[in-house]
PDB file of C-alpha atoms in Angstrom:
ATOM      1  CA  UNK A  19       0.000   0.000   0.000  1.00 87.00           C
ATOM      2  CA  UNK A  20       1.296   3.432  -0.982  1.00 94.00           C
ATOM      3  CA  UNK A  21       1.455   5.258   2.364  1.00 97.00           C
ATOM      4  CA  UNK A  22       3.116   8.647   2.773  1.00 97.00           C
ATOM      5  CA  UNK A  23       4.206   9.834   6.242  1.00 97.00           C
ATOM      6  CA  UNK A  24       3.826  13.526   7.032  1.00 97.00           C
ATOM      7  CA  UNK A  25       6.326  14.493   9.712  1.00 94.00           C
ATOM      8  CA  UNK A  26       7.579  18.043  10.064  1.00 81.00           C
ATOM      9  CA  UNK A  27       9.780  17.439  13.119  1.00 64.00           C
ATOM     10  CA  UNK A  28      13.316  18.241  12.005  1.00 58.00           C
ATOM     11  CA  UNK A  29      15.291  17.400  15.167  1.00 56.00           C
ATOM     12  CA  UNK A  30      16.233  13.986  16.539  1.00 60.00           C
ATOM     13  CA  UNK A  31      12.968  13.585  18.473  1.00 86.00           C
ATOM     14  CA  UNK A  32      11.492  10.153  19.067  1.00 92.00           C
ATOM     15  CA  UNK A  33       8.466  10.725  16.800  1.00 94.00           C
ATOM     16  CA  UNK A  34      10.761  11.414  13.840  1.00 93.00           C
ATOM     17  CA  UNK A  35      12.805   8.344  14.714  1.00 94.00           C
ATOM     18  CA  UNK A  36       9.695   6.171  14.847  1.00 96.00           C
ATOM     19  CA  UNK A  37       8.501   7.636  11.541  1.00 96.00           C
ATOM     20  CA  UNK A  38      11.835   6.692   9.994  1.00 95.00           C
ATOM     21  CA  UNK A  39      11.426   3.112  11.229  1.00 97.00           C
ATOM     22  CA  UNK A  40       8.198   2.910   9.223  1.00 97.00           C
ATOM     23  CA  UNK A  41       9.893   4.364   6.163  1.00 96.00           C
ATOM     24  CA  UNK A  42      12.816   1.943   6.418  1.00 97.00           C
ATOM     25  CA  UNK A  43      10.892  -1.238   7.249  1.00 97.00           C
ATOM     26  CA  UNK A  44       7.577  -0.716   5.438  1.00 97.00           C
ATOM     27  CA  UNK A  45       9.015   1.195   2.492  1.00 97.00           C
ATOM     28  CA  UNK A  46       6.720   4.172   3.039  1.00 97.00           C
ATOM     29  CA  UNK A  47       7.717   7.625   1.839  1.00 96.00           C
ATOM     30  CA  UNK A  48       8.188  10.494   4.274  1.00 96.00           C
ATOM     31  CA  UNK A  49       8.411  14.292   4.058  1.00 94.00           C
ATOM     32  CA  UNK A  50       7.179  17.423   5.776  1.00 92.00           C
ATOM     33  CA  UNK A  51       4.227  17.819   3.390  1.00 94.00           C
ATOM     34  CA  UNK A  52       1.356  15.521   2.340  1.00 96.00           C
ATOM     35  CA  UNK A  53       1.612  13.732  -1.002  1.00 96.00           C
ATOM     36  CA  UNK A  54      -1.495  14.058  -3.213  1.00 97.00           C
ATOM     37  CA  UNK A  55      -0.397  10.996  -5.216  1.00 96.00           C
ATOM     38  CA  UNK A  56      -0.264   8.691  -2.187  1.00 97.00           C
ATOM     39  CA  UNK A  57      -3.085   6.285  -1.392  1.00 96.00           C
ATOM     40  CA  UNK A  58      -2.886   7.270   2.282  1.00 97.00           C
ATOM     41  CA  UNK A  59      -1.318  10.269   3.974  1.00 98.00           C
ATOM     42  CA  UNK A  60      -0.316   9.404   7.524  1.00 98.00           C
ATOM     43  CA  UNK A  61       0.162  12.344   9.885  1.00 97.00           C
ATOM     44  CA  UNK A  62       2.732  11.749  12.636  1.00 96.00           C
ATOM     45  CA  UNK A  63       1.539  13.016  15.014  1.00 95.00           C
ATOM     46  CA  UNK A  64      -2.007  14.377  14.667  1.00 97.00           C
ATOM     47  CA  UNK A  65      -0.604  17.904  15.108  1.00 95.00           C
ATOM     48  CA  UNK A  66       0.691  17.694  11.534  1.00 95.00           C
ATOM     49  CA  UNK A  67      -2.834  17.473  10.121  1.00 96.00           C
ATOM     50  CA  UNK A  68      -4.272  20.633   8.561  1.00 93.00           C
ATOM     51  CA  UNK A  69      -7.731  20.343   7.038  1.00 92.00           C
ATOM     52  CA  UNK A  70      -7.013  23.324   4.764  1.00 90.00           C
ATOM     53  CA  UNK A  71      -3.998  21.709   3.099  1.00 89.00           C
ATOM     54  CA  UNK A  72      -4.902  18.010   3.275  1.00 93.00           C
ATOM     55  CA  UNK A  73      -5.136  16.462  -0.216  1.00 93.00           C
ATOM     56  CA  UNK A  74      -8.065  14.373  -1.363  1.00 94.00           C
ATOM     57  CA  UNK A  75      -6.621  11.028  -0.244  1.00 96.00           C
ATOM     58  CA  UNK A  76      -7.336   8.609   2.551  1.00 97.00           C
ATOM     59  CA  UNK A  77      -5.845   9.855   5.792  1.00 97.00           C
ATOM     60  CA  UNK A  78      -4.541   8.460   9.073  1.00 98.00           C
ATOM     61  CA  UNK A  79      -3.018  10.106  12.125  1.00 98.00           C
ATOM     62  CA  UNK A  80      -1.221   9.007  15.258  1.00 98.00           C
ATOM     63  CA  UNK A  81      -3.060  10.503  18.224  1.00 97.00           C
ATOM     64  CA  UNK A  82      -0.270  10.312  20.775  1.00 95.00           C
ATOM     65  CA  UNK A  83      -2.136  11.747  23.772  1.00 95.00           C
ATOM     66  CA  UNK A  84      -4.913  14.206  24.494  1.00 94.00           C
ATOM     67  CA  UNK A  85      -3.338  17.096  26.374  1.00 90.00           C
ATOM     68  CA  UNK A  86      -5.918  18.997  28.388  1.00 86.00           C
ATOM     69  CA  UNK A  87      -5.155  22.580  29.289  1.00 85.00           C
ATOM     70  CA  UNK A  88      -3.427  23.323  25.967  1.00 89.00           C
ATOM     71  CA  UNK A  89      -6.020  25.065  23.811  1.00 93.00           C
ATOM     72  CA  UNK A  90      -3.997  24.835  20.588  1.00 93.00           C
ATOM     73  CA  UNK A  91      -3.344  21.104  20.945  1.00 93.00           C
ATOM     74  CA  UNK A  92      -6.946  20.438  21.950  1.00 94.00           C
ATOM     75  CA  UNK A  93      -8.139  22.273  18.833  1.00 95.00           C
ATOM     76  CA  UNK A  94      -5.754  20.341  16.567  1.00 95.00           C
ATOM     77  CA  UNK A  95      -6.811  17.062  18.169  1.00 96.00           C
ATOM     78  CA  UNK A  96     -10.521  17.707  17.567  1.00 95.00           C
ATOM     79  CA  UNK A  97      -9.927  18.879  13.996  1.00 95.00           C
ATOM     80  CA  UNK A  98      -7.911  15.791  13.120  1.00 96.00           C
ATOM     81  CA  UNK A  99     -10.279  13.440  14.957  1.00 96.00           C
ATOM     82  CA  UNK A 100     -13.229  14.827  12.994  1.00 95.00           C
ATOM     83  CA  UNK A 101     -11.530  14.653   9.597  1.00 96.00           C
ATOM     84  CA  UNK A 102      -9.065  11.756   9.313  1.00 97.00           C
ATOM     85  CA  UNK A 103     -10.257   8.332   8.164  1.00 96.00           C
ATOM     86  CA  UNK A 104      -8.101   6.282  10.497  1.00 97.00           C
ATOM     87  CA  UNK A 105      -7.164   7.425  14.023  1.00 97.00           C
ATOM     88  CA  UNK A 106      -4.323   5.403  15.540  1.00 98.00           C
ATOM     89  CA  UNK A 107      -3.387   5.278  19.228  1.00 97.00           C
ATOM     90  CA  UNK A 108      -0.729   3.582  21.322  1.00 97.00           C
ATOM     91  CA  UNK A 109      -2.392   4.220  24.686  1.00 92.00           C
ATOM     92  CA  UNK A 110      -5.631   2.182  24.957  1.00 90.00           C
ATOM     93  CA  UNK A 111      -6.958   4.763  27.420  1.00 91.00           C
ATOM     94  CA  UNK A 112      -7.343   7.195  24.528  1.00 92.00           C
ATOM     95  CA  UNK A 113     -10.294   5.089  23.355  1.00 92.00           C
ATOM     96  CA  UNK A 114     -12.404   7.281  25.623  1.00 90.00           C
ATOM     97  CA  UNK A 115     -11.619  10.200  23.293  1.00 87.00           C
ATOM     98  CA  UNK A 116     -11.419   8.169  20.053  1.00 93.00           C
ATOM     99  CA  UNK A 117     -13.787   5.187  20.293  1.00 89.00           C
ATOM    100  CA  UNK A 118     -13.161   4.164  16.656  1.00 91.00           C
ATOM    101  CA  UNK A 119      -9.373   4.238  16.841  1.00 96.00           C
ATOM    102  CA  UNK A 120      -7.120   1.277  16.184  1.00 96.00           C
ATOM    103  CA  UNK A 121      -4.364   0.443  18.654  1.00 96.00           C
ATOM    104  CA  UNK A 122      -0.804   0.212  17.349  1.00 97.00           C
ATOM    105  CA  UNK A 123       2.118  -1.270  19.265  1.00 97.00           C
ATOM    106  CA  UNK A 124       4.965   1.073  20.230  1.00 97.00           C
ATOM    107  CA  UNK A 125       8.473  -0.181  19.681  1.00 97.00           C
ATOM    108  CA  UNK A 126      11.878   0.402  21.218  1.00 98.00           C
ATOM    109  CA  UNK A 127      15.266  -0.031  19.574  1.00 97.00           C
ATOM    110  CA  UNK A 128      16.460  -3.064  21.545  1.00 97.00           C
ATOM    111  CA  UNK A 129      19.759  -3.142  19.667  1.00 96.00           C
ATOM    112  CA  UNK A 130      20.658   0.309  20.975  1.00 96.00           C
ATOM    113  CA  UNK A 131      19.025   0.031  24.401  1.00 97.00           C
ATOM    114  CA  UNK A 132      20.486  -3.009  26.111  1.00 96.00           C
ATOM    115  CA  UNK A 133      22.287  -3.942  29.347  1.00 95.00           C
ATOM    116  CA  UNK A 134      25.818  -2.605  29.551  1.00 87.00           C
ATOM    117  CA  UNK A 135      26.848  -4.078  32.889  1.00 64.00           C
ATOM    118  CA  UNK A 136      30.511  -3.595  33.610  1.00 46.00           C
ATOM    119  CA  UNK A 137      30.843  -0.248  31.876  1.00 44.00           C
ATOM    120  CA  UNK A 138      30.190   1.619  35.117  1.00 40.00           C
ATOM    121  CA  UNK A 139      31.799  -0.865  37.500  1.00 38.00           C
ATOM    122  CA  UNK A 140      30.179  -3.739  39.366  1.00 41.00           C
ATOM    123  CA  UNK A 141      26.647  -4.271  38.039  1.00 46.00           C
ATOM    124  CA  UNK A 142      27.027  -1.070  36.019  1.00 50.00           C
ATOM    125  CA  UNK A 143      26.546   1.253  39.047  1.00 56.00           C
ATOM    126  CA  UNK A 144      29.086   3.280  41.011  1.00 57.00           C
ATOM    127  CA  UNK A 145      27.139   5.606  43.349  1.00 65.00           C
ATOM    128  CA  UNK A 146      27.206   5.161  47.130  1.00 84.00           C
ATOM    129  CA  UNK A 147      23.446   5.714  47.320  1.00 93.00           C
ATOM    130  CA  UNK A 148      20.844   4.066  45.080  1.00 96.00           C
ATOM    131  CA  UNK A 149      20.413   6.102  41.902  1.00 97.00           C
ATOM    132  CA  UNK A 150      16.916   7.005  40.713  1.00 97.00           C
ATOM    133  CA  UNK A 151      16.527   8.924  37.476  1.00 97.00           C
ATOM    134  CA  UNK A 152      14.011  10.309  35.044  1.00 97.00           C
ATOM    135  CA  UNK A 153      14.219  11.821  31.578  1.00 97.00           C
ATOM    136  CA  UNK A 154      12.316  14.164  29.301  1.00 94.00           C
ATOM    137  CA  UNK A 155      11.083  17.741  29.330  1.00 93.00           C
ATOM    138  CA  UNK A 156       9.817  18.872  32.728  1.00 93.00           C
ATOM    139  CA  UNK A 157       6.577  20.346  31.409  1.00 93.00           C
ATOM    140  CA  UNK A 158       3.399  20.130  33.529  1.00 94.00           C
ATOM    141  CA  UNK A 159       2.124  16.864  32.026  1.00 95.00           C
ATOM    142  CA  UNK A 160       5.418  15.208  33.029  1.00 96.00           C
ATOM    143  CA  UNK A 161       4.658  15.774  36.718  1.00 96.00           C
ATOM    144  CA  UNK A 162       7.696  17.872  37.759  1.00 96.00           C
ATOM    145  CA  UNK A 163       6.051  18.571  41.122  1.00 96.00           C
ATOM    146  CA  UNK A 164       6.549  14.880  41.944  1.00 97.00           C
ATOM    147  CA  UNK A 165      10.293  15.348  41.457  1.00 96.00           C
ATOM    148  CA  UNK A 166      10.152  18.232  43.935  1.00 96.00           C
ATOM    149  CA  UNK A 167       8.301  16.018  46.411  1.00 97.00           C
ATOM    150  CA  UNK A 168      10.927  13.296  45.959  1.00 97.00           C
ATOM    151  CA  UNK A 169      13.792  15.718  46.551  1.00 95.00           C
ATOM    152  CA  UNK A 170      12.294  16.867  49.852  1.00 96.00           C
ATOM    153  CA  UNK A 171      11.048  13.464  50.965  1.00 96.00           C
ATOM    154  CA  UNK A 172      14.176  12.500  52.859  1.00 93.00           C
ATOM    155  CA  UNK A 173      14.498   9.286  50.854  1.00 96.00           C
ATOM    156  CA  UNK A 174      18.185   8.413  50.733  1.00 95.00           C
ATOM    157  CA  UNK A 175      18.732   8.210  46.994  1.00 96.00           C
ATOM    158  CA  UNK A 176      20.737  10.063  44.398  1.00 95.00           C
ATOM    159  CA  UNK A 177      18.454  11.650  41.809  1.00 95.00           C
ATOM    160  CA  UNK A 178      19.615  12.081  38.216  1.00 96.00           C
ATOM    161  CA  UNK A 179      17.533  14.138  35.779  1.00 96.00           C
ATOM    162  CA  UNK A 180      18.081  14.018  32.027  1.00 96.00           C
ATOM    163  CA  UNK A 181      16.528  16.471  29.601  1.00 94.00           C
ATOM    164  CA  UNK A 182      15.346  20.008  30.247  1.00 93.00           C
ATOM    165  CA  UNK A 183      12.897  22.049  32.302  1.00 92.00           C
ATOM    166  CA  UNK A 184      13.169  20.090  35.551  1.00 92.00           C
ATOM    167  CA  UNK A 185      12.951  22.048  38.831  1.00 90.00           C
ATOM    168  CA  UNK A 186      16.362  20.766  39.991  1.00 91.00           C
ATOM    169  CA  UNK A 187      19.806  20.389  38.348  1.00 89.00           C
ATOM    170  CA  UNK A 188      19.603  18.336  35.186  1.00 91.00           C
ATOM    171  CA  UNK A 189      21.656  17.490  32.120  1.00 91.00           C
ATOM    172  CA  UNK A 190      20.667  17.496  28.458  1.00 92.00           C
ATOM    173  CA  UNK A 191      22.084  14.120  27.460  1.00 92.00           C
ATOM    174  CA  UNK A 192      22.605  13.400  23.766  1.00 91.00           C
ATOM    175  CA  UNK A 193      20.524  10.491  22.423  1.00 90.00           C
ATOM    176  CA  UNK A 194      23.552   8.280  21.804  1.00 91.00           C
ATOM    177  CA  UNK A 195      24.407   8.413  25.517  1.00 94.00           C
ATOM    178  CA  UNK A 196      20.937   7.573  26.827  1.00 96.00           C
ATOM    179  CA  UNK A 197      21.676   3.817  27.097  1.00 96.00           C
ATOM    180  CA  UNK A 198      24.539   4.767  29.423  1.00 95.00           C
ATOM    181  CA  UNK A 199      22.148   6.898  31.472  1.00 96.00           C
ATOM    182  CA  UNK A 200      19.654   4.061  32.000  1.00 97.00           C
ATOM    183  CA  UNK A 201      22.394   1.573  32.789  1.00 96.00           C
ATOM    184  CA  UNK A 202      23.773   3.864  35.503  1.00 94.00           C
ATOM    185  CA  UNK A 203      20.426   3.837  37.354  1.00 96.00           C
ATOM    186  CA  UNK A 204      19.156   1.512  40.043  1.00 97.00           C
ATOM    187  CA  UNK A 205      15.616   2.491  39.013  1.00 98.00           C
ATOM    188  CA  UNK A 206      13.982   4.648  36.380  1.00 98.00           C
ATOM    189  CA  UNK A 207      11.102   6.794  37.636  1.00 98.00           C
ATOM    190  CA  UNK A 208       8.252   7.942  35.402  1.00 98.00           C
ATOM    191  CA  UNK A 209       6.389  10.886  36.949  1.00 98.00           C
ATOM    192  CA  UNK A 210       4.158  11.603  33.946  1.00 97.00           C
ATOM    193  CA  UNK A 211       0.461  12.386  34.184  1.00 97.00           C
ATOM    194  CA  UNK A 212      -0.268  12.226  30.434  1.00 95.00           C
ATOM    195  CA  UNK A 213       1.625  10.127  27.884  1.00 96.00           C
ATOM    196  CA  UNK A 214       1.193   8.249  24.659  1.00 95.00           C
ATOM    197  CA  UNK A 215       3.739   5.548  25.559  1.00 97.00           C
ATOM    198  CA  UNK A 216       6.069   6.748  27.409  1.00 96.00           C
ATOM    199  CA  UNK A 217       9.206   5.737  25.515  1.00 97.00           C
ATOM    200  CA  UNK A 218      11.794   6.169  28.329  1.00 98.00           C
ATOM    201  CA  UNK A 219      10.064   3.405  30.310  1.00 98.00           C
ATOM    202  CA  UNK A 220      10.530   0.956  27.430  1.00 98.00           C
ATOM    203  CA  UNK A 221      14.104   2.133  26.912  1.00 98.00           C
ATOM    204  CA  UNK A 222      14.942   1.590  30.583  1.00 98.00           C
ATOM    205  CA  UNK A 223      13.357  -1.872  30.581  1.00 98.00           C
ATOM    206  CA  UNK A 224      15.285  -2.787  27.420  1.00 98.00           C
ATOM    207  CA  UNK A 225      18.409  -1.950  29.421  1.00 97.00           C
ATOM    208  CA  UNK A 226      17.149  -4.346  32.131  1.00 97.00           C
ATOM    209  CA  UNK A 227      16.767  -1.401  34.514  1.00 97.00           C
ATOM    210  CA  UNK A 228      14.022  -1.418  37.161  1.00 98.00           C
ATOM    211  CA  UNK A 229      11.147   1.040  36.715  1.00 98.00           C
ATOM    212  CA  UNK A 230       8.516   2.816  38.816  1.00 98.00           C
ATOM    213  CA  UNK A 231       5.526   3.722  36.652  1.00 98.00           C
ATOM    214  CA  UNK A 232       2.162   5.506  37.068  1.00 98.00           C
ATOM    215  CA  UNK A 233      -1.153   3.752  36.597  1.00 97.00           C
ATOM    216  CA  UNK A 234      -3.496   5.125  33.963  1.00 95.00           C
ATOM    217  CA  UNK A 235      -0.729   6.728  31.906  1.00 97.00           C
ATOM    218  CA  UNK A 236       0.031   5.647  28.338  1.00 96.00           C
ATOM    219  CA  UNK A 237       0.793   1.927  28.072  1.00 97.00           C
ATOM    220  CA  UNK A 238       1.926   1.631  31.703  1.00 97.00           C
ATOM    221  CA  UNK A 239      -1.188  -0.352  32.653  1.00 96.00           C
ATOM    222  CA  UNK A 240      -0.195  -2.935  30.045  1.00 96.00           C
ATOM    223  CA  UNK A 241       3.145  -3.591  31.737  1.00 98.00           C
ATOM    224  CA  UNK A 242       3.098  -6.281  34.430  1.00 98.00           C
ATOM    225  CA  UNK A 243       3.420  -5.699  38.164  1.00 98.00           C
ATOM    226  CA  UNK A 244       6.460  -7.801  39.072  1.00 98.00           C
ATOM    227  CA  UNK A 245       9.795  -7.508  40.854  1.00 98.00           C
ATOM    228  CA  UNK A 246      11.524  -4.605  39.138  1.00 98.00           C
ATOM    229  CA  UNK A 247       8.327  -3.157  37.631  1.00 98.00           C
ATOM    230  CA  UNK A 248       6.260  -1.400  40.255  1.00 98.00           C
ATOM    231  CA  UNK A 249       3.129   0.709  39.778  1.00 98.00           C
ATOM    232  CA  UNK A 250       1.747   3.644  41.759  1.00 98.00           C
ATOM    233  CA  UNK A 251      -1.368   5.843  41.348  1.00 98.00           C
ATOM    234  CA  UNK A 252      -0.480   8.638  38.911  1.00 98.00           C
ATOM    235  CA  UNK A 253       0.186  11.968  40.623  1.00 97.00           C
ATOM    236  CA  UNK A 254       0.350  10.492  44.137  1.00 98.00           C
ATOM    237  CA  UNK A 255       3.774  11.464  45.449  1.00 97.00           C
ATOM    238  CA  UNK A 256       3.458   9.591  48.756  1.00 98.00           C
ATOM    239  CA  UNK A 257       2.600   6.337  46.984  1.00 98.00           C
ATOM    240  CA  UNK A 258       5.342   7.013  44.435  1.00 98.00           C
ATOM    241  CA  UNK A 259       8.001   7.372  47.131  1.00 98.00           C
ATOM    242  CA  UNK A 260       6.896   4.174  48.863  1.00 98.00           C
ATOM    243  CA  UNK A 261       6.955   2.388  45.513  1.00 98.00           C
ATOM    244  CA  UNK A 262      10.521   3.575  44.933  1.00 98.00           C
ATOM    245  CA  UNK A 263      11.476   2.099  48.316  1.00 98.00           C
ATOM    246  CA  UNK A 264       9.897  -1.177  47.263  1.00 98.00           C
ATOM    247  CA  UNK A 265      11.511  -1.410  43.836  1.00 98.00           C
ATOM    248  CA  UNK A 266      14.978  -0.659  45.199  1.00 97.00           C
ATOM    249  CA  UNK A 267      14.958  -3.872  47.230  1.00 97.00           C
ATOM    250  CA  UNK A 268      13.593  -5.937  44.342  1.00 97.00           C
ATOM    251  CA  UNK A 269      16.029  -8.412  42.869  1.00 96.00           C
ATOM    252  CA  UNK A 270      14.582  -9.466  39.508  1.00 97.00           C
ATOM    253  CA  UNK A 271      16.296 -12.228  37.585  1.00 96.00           C
ATOM    254  CA  UNK A 272      18.881 -10.895  35.156  1.00 95.00           C
ATOM    255  CA  UNK A 273      17.247 -10.257  31.808  1.00 96.00           C
ATOM    256  CA  UNK A 274      13.680 -10.531  33.126  1.00 97.00           C
ATOM    257  CA  UNK A 275      12.905  -6.839  32.647  1.00 98.00           C
ATOM    258  CA  UNK A 276      14.419  -6.708  29.179  1.00 97.00           C
ATOM    259  CA  UNK A 277      12.302  -9.726  28.291  1.00 98.00           C
ATOM    260  CA  UNK A 278       9.148  -7.626  28.816  1.00 98.00           C
ATOM    261  CA  UNK A 279      10.156  -5.474  25.833  1.00 98.00           C
ATOM    262  CA  UNK A 280      10.057  -8.461  23.475  1.00 97.00           C
ATOM    263  CA  UNK A 281       6.455  -7.420  22.827  1.00 95.00           C
ATOM    264  CA  UNK A 282       7.539  -3.841  22.003  1.00 98.00           C
ATOM    265  CA  UNK A 283       9.963  -3.897  19.091  1.00 98.00           C
ATOM    266  CA  UNK A 284      10.514  -1.961  15.894  1.00 98.00           C
ATOM    267  CA  UNK A 285       9.104  -4.981  14.068  1.00 98.00           C
ATOM    268  CA  UNK A 286       5.904  -4.908  16.163  1.00 98.00           C
ATOM    269  CA  UNK A 287       5.587  -1.156  15.586  1.00 98.00           C
ATOM    270  CA  UNK A 288       5.823  -1.544  11.812  1.00 98.00           C
ATOM    271  CA  UNK A 289       3.677  -4.674  11.506  1.00 98.00           C
ATOM    272  CA  UNK A 290       0.899  -3.214  13.663  1.00 98.00           C
ATOM    273  CA  UNK A 291       0.795  -0.184  11.337  1.00 98.00           C
ATOM    274  CA  UNK A 292       0.591  -2.392   8.265  1.00 97.00           C
ATOM    275  CA  UNK A 293      -2.233  -4.431   9.813  1.00 97.00           C
ATOM    276  CA  UNK A 294      -4.185  -1.296  10.772  1.00 97.00           C
ATOM    277  CA  UNK A 295      -3.809   0.242   7.323  1.00 96.00           C
ATOM    278  CA  UNK A 296      -4.786  -2.952   5.502  1.00 95.00           C
ATOM    279  CA  UNK A 297      -7.790  -3.549   7.749  1.00 95.00           C
ATOM    280  CA  UNK A 298      -9.060   0.002   7.322  1.00 94.00           C
ATOM    281  CA  UNK A 299      -8.238   0.537   3.647  1.00 94.00           C
ATOM    282  CA  UNK A 300      -8.693  -2.976   2.277  1.00 82.00           C
ATOM    283  CA  UNK A 301     -10.186  -1.699  -0.991  1.00 69.00           C
ATOM    284  CA  UNK A 302      -7.093   0.355  -1.849  1.00 62.00           C
ATOM    285  CA  UNK A 303      -4.893  -1.570  -4.264  1.00 52.00           C
ATOM    286  CA  UNK A 304      -2.067   0.932  -4.730  1.00 48.00           C
TER     287      UNK A 304
END
């Protein structure tokens, strides 16, 4: 099927990377503008869709997450949801906003994100205190107030923050060094309130690093509760801190956490897209 990906993100962001996976594996074209000759124009994400410039083709869009409180994004969401033929979601919870959407499977680059034990010393860690880290942009939907609560909780851990916008010292780590970041942690903490995946959780798990994740956020509910993967109610800092205590004493079997990501690969990401497109546009032969 002749699918064209519309992706205007020009940096090294994860959405552009995931779009490139589809181009490489599925053979789909990709550019920053829709292609009127394509059978399907696929907008990644939904923010790329513009009803005024959309050509007369079948359309699909990845609805990453519905971000309340952002009037521009809410408007773009509703416009795309009303107009595109095929809404795609990664977070099943978005079905409440898009009841006719199809669920696609997010993937993580398991060749790049993998255990690197020994690089940082015994078991890959060197700090005197347990190291808990998080990554991303500390915007409101990422729950930066939970990081503040953790800092002042008295919990004896070292906190490492990667990215930008966090309320405490942080470092903007280049993508090629992110596997090192996850491998240097005793646990990865996700403080998000709204997400479509979130990708850092899958990246940490692919590195066989323990995670603390919020319920009701992205695909987190689909990840098992087990030693090394512990859940807490989203936004609840007291429960989050107690969950961190719990995960730090967990001793999962080596490789058990990475094994969870076997269901979240680049191959699954690409095949789930192909299946969704073929099921929705079965009459298209080009």
